[in-house]
Short mmCIF file of C-alpha atoms in Angstrom, two decimals:
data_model
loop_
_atom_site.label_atom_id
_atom_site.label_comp_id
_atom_site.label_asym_id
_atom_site.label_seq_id
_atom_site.Cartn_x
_atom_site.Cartn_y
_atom_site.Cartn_z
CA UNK A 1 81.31 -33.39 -17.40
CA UNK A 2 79.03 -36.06 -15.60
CA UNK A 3 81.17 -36.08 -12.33
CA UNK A 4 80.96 -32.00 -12.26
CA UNK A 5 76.90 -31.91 -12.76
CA UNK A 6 77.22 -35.16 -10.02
CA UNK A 7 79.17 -32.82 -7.94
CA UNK A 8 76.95 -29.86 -8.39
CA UNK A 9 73.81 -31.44 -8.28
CA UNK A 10 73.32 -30.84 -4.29
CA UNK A 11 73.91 -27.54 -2.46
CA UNK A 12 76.62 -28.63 0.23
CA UNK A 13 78.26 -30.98 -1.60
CA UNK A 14 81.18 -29.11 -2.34
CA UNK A 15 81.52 -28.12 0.80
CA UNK A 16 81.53 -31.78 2.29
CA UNK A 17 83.80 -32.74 -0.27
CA UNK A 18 86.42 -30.24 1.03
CA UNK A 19 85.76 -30.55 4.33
CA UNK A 20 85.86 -34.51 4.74
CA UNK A 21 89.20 -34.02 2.43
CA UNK A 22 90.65 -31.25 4.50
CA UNK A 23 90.03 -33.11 7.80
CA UNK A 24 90.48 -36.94 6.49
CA UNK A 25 87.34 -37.32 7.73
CA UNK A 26 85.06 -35.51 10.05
CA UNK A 27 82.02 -36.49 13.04
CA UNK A 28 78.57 -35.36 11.85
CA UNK A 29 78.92 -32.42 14.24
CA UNK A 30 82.10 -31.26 13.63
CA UNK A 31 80.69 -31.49 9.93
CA UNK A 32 77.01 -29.58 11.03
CA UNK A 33 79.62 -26.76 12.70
CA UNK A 34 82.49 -26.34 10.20
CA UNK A 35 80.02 -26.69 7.10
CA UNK A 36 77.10 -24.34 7.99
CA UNK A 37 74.84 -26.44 6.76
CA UNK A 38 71.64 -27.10 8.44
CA UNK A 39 71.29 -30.58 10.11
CA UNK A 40 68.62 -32.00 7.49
CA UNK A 41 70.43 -30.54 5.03
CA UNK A 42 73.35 -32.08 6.13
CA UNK A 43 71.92 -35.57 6.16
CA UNK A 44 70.22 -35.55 2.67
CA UNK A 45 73.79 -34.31 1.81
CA UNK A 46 75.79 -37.32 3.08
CA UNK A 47 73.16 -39.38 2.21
CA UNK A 48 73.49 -38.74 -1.41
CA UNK A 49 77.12 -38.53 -1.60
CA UNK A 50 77.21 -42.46 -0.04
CA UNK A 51 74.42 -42.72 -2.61
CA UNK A 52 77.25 -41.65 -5.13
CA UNK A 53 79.87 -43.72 -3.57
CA UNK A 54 82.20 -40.52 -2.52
CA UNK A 55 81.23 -40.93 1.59
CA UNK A 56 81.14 -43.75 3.68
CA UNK A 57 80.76 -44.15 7.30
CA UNK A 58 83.72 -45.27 9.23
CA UNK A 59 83.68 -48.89 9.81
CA UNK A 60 86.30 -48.01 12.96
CA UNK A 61 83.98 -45.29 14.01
CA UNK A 62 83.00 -45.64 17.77
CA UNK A 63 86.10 -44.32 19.62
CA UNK A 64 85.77 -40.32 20.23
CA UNK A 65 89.10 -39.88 17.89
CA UNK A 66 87.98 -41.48 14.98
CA UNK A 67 85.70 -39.69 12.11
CA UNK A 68 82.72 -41.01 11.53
CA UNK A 69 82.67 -40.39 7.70
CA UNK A 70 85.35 -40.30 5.60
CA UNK A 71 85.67 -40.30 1.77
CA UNK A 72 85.77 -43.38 -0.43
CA UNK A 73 88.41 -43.79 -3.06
CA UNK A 74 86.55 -42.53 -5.56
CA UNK A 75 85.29 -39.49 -3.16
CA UNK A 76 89.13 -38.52 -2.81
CA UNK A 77 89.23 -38.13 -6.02
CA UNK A 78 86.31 -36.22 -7.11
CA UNK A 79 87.24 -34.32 -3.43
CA UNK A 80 90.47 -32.98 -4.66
CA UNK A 81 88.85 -31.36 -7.84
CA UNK A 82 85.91 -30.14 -5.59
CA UNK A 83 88.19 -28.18 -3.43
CA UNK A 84 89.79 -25.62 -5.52
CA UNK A 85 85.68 -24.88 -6.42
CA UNK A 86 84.43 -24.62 -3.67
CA UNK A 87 88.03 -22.22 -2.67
CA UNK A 88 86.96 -20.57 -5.73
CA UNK A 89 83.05 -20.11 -4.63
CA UNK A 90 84.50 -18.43 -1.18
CA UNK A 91 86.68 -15.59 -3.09
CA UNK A 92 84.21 -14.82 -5.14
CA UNK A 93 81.71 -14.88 -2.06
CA UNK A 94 79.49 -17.02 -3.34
CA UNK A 95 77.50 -19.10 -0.82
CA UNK A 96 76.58 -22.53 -1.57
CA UNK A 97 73.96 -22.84 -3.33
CA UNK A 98 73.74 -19.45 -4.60
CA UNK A 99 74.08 -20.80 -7.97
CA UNK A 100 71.70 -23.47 -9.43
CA UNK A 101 72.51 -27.62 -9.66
CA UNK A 102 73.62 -26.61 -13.43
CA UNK A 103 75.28 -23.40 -12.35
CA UNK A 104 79.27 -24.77 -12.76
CA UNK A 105 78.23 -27.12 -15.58
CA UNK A 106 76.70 -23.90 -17.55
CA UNK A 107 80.48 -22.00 -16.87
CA UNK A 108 82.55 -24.77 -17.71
CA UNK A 109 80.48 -25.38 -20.93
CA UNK A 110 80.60 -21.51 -21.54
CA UNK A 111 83.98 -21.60 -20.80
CA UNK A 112 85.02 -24.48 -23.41
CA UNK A 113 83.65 -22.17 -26.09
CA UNK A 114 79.76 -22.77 -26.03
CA UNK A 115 78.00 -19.63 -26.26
CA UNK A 116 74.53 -19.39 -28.16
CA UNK A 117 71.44 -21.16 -26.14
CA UNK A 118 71.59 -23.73 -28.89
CA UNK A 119 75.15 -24.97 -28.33
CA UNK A 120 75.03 -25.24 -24.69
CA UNK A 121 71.56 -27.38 -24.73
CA UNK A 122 73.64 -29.57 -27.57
CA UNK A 123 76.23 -30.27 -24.31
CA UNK A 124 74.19 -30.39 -21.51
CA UNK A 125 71.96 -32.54 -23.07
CA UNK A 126 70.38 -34.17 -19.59
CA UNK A 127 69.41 -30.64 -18.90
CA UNK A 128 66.27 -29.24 -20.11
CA UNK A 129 65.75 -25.72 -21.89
CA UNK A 130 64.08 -24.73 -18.86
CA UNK A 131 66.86 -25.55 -16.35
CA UNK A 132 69.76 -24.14 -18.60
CA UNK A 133 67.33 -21.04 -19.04
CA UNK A 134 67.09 -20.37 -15.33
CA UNK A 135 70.81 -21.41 -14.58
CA UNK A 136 71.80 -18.80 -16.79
CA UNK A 137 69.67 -16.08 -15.21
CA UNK A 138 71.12 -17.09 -12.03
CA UNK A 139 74.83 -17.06 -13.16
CA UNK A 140 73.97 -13.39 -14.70
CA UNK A 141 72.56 -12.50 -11.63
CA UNK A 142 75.71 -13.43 -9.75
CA UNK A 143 77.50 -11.61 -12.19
CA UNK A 144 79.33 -14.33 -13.65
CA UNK A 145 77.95 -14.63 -17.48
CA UNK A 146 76.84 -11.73 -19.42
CA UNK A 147 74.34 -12.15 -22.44
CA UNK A 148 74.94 -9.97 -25.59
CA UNK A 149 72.01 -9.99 -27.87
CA UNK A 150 72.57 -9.72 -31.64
CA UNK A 151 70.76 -7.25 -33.83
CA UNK A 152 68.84 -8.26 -36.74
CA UNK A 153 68.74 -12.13 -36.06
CA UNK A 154 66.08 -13.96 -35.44
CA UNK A 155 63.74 -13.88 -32.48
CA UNK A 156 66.02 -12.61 -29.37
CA UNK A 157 69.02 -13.90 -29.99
CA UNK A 158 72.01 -13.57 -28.09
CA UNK A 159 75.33 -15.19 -27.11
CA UNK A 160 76.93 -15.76 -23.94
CA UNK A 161 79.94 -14.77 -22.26
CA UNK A 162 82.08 -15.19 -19.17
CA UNK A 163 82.94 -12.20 -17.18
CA UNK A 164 86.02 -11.51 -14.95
CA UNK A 165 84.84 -13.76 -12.26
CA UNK A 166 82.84 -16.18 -14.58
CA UNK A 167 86.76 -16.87 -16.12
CA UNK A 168 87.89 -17.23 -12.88
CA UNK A 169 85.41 -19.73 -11.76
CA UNK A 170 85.82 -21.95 -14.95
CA UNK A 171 90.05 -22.05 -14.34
CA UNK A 172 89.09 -23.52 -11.20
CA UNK A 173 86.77 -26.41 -12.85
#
């Protein structure tokens, strides 16, 4: 679960992931074009994932042929389970960053079985009540987590579900 709310945690990361995996390695433009992302963007973005210790710049770089950043060990790894997400994101035409930095944590804990408010703060315990709170709006708003509130209980409660393209999202995690 900590590598996915790593992973998650910036907007184009998934994308980079994929995209440095795809290509064994890419030039920052070839990245800034094939990525969409916007060029400060891009740097915060490859700044955090060497950060992370996913991306590294070529050592070789300098000749036109050779990337200039290319994925660590470690970023392979994580890489090959960011790319069926971020495959995942595209059917279900979800741009990135249209869901928050706890957005796929939030699914794959709703997934697992978590479904009151309670629960899921037990899991994500780094995250606060505030963050889960508006994750949740923003997966409902994408249509990917429905709320069902129970009658007679308490003050609004309700449990969470997974819709048709919620369960599709957490087979991919």
């Amino acid at each position: 679960m900590d590598d996915l709310i790593a992973l998650c945690r910036g907007r184009w990361n998934l994308a980079v992931l994929e995209d440095l995996l795809t290509h064994k390695g890419a030039r920052f433009v070839e990245l800034l074009h094939r990525v969409g992302a916007p060029r400060d963007s891009l740097v915060r973005t490859l700044q955090a994932l060497g950060e992370a210790g996913w991306v590294a710049r070529n050592p070789g770089h300098g000749h036109p042929l050779r990337p200039e950043y290319v994925l660590t060990s470690e970023g392979a790894a994580i890489a090959a389970s960011a790319a069926p997400l971020h495959a995942a994101q595209q059917k279900l035409g979800l741009a990135p960053g249209s869901l928050s930095s706890w957005g796929m944590p939030l699914v794959s804990t709703i997934g697992s079985g978590a479904c009151r408010f309670s629960e899921i703060s037990h899991v994500l315990s780094s995250a606060t009540p505030r963050a889960i709170s508006q994750g949740l709006q923003t997966l409902a708003a994408n249509d990917l987590v429905f709320r069902e509130e129970i009658e007679g209980r308490g003050k609004n409660p309700g449990i969470y579900g997974l819709t048709t393209d919620g369960l599709y999202l957490a087979k991919a995690i």
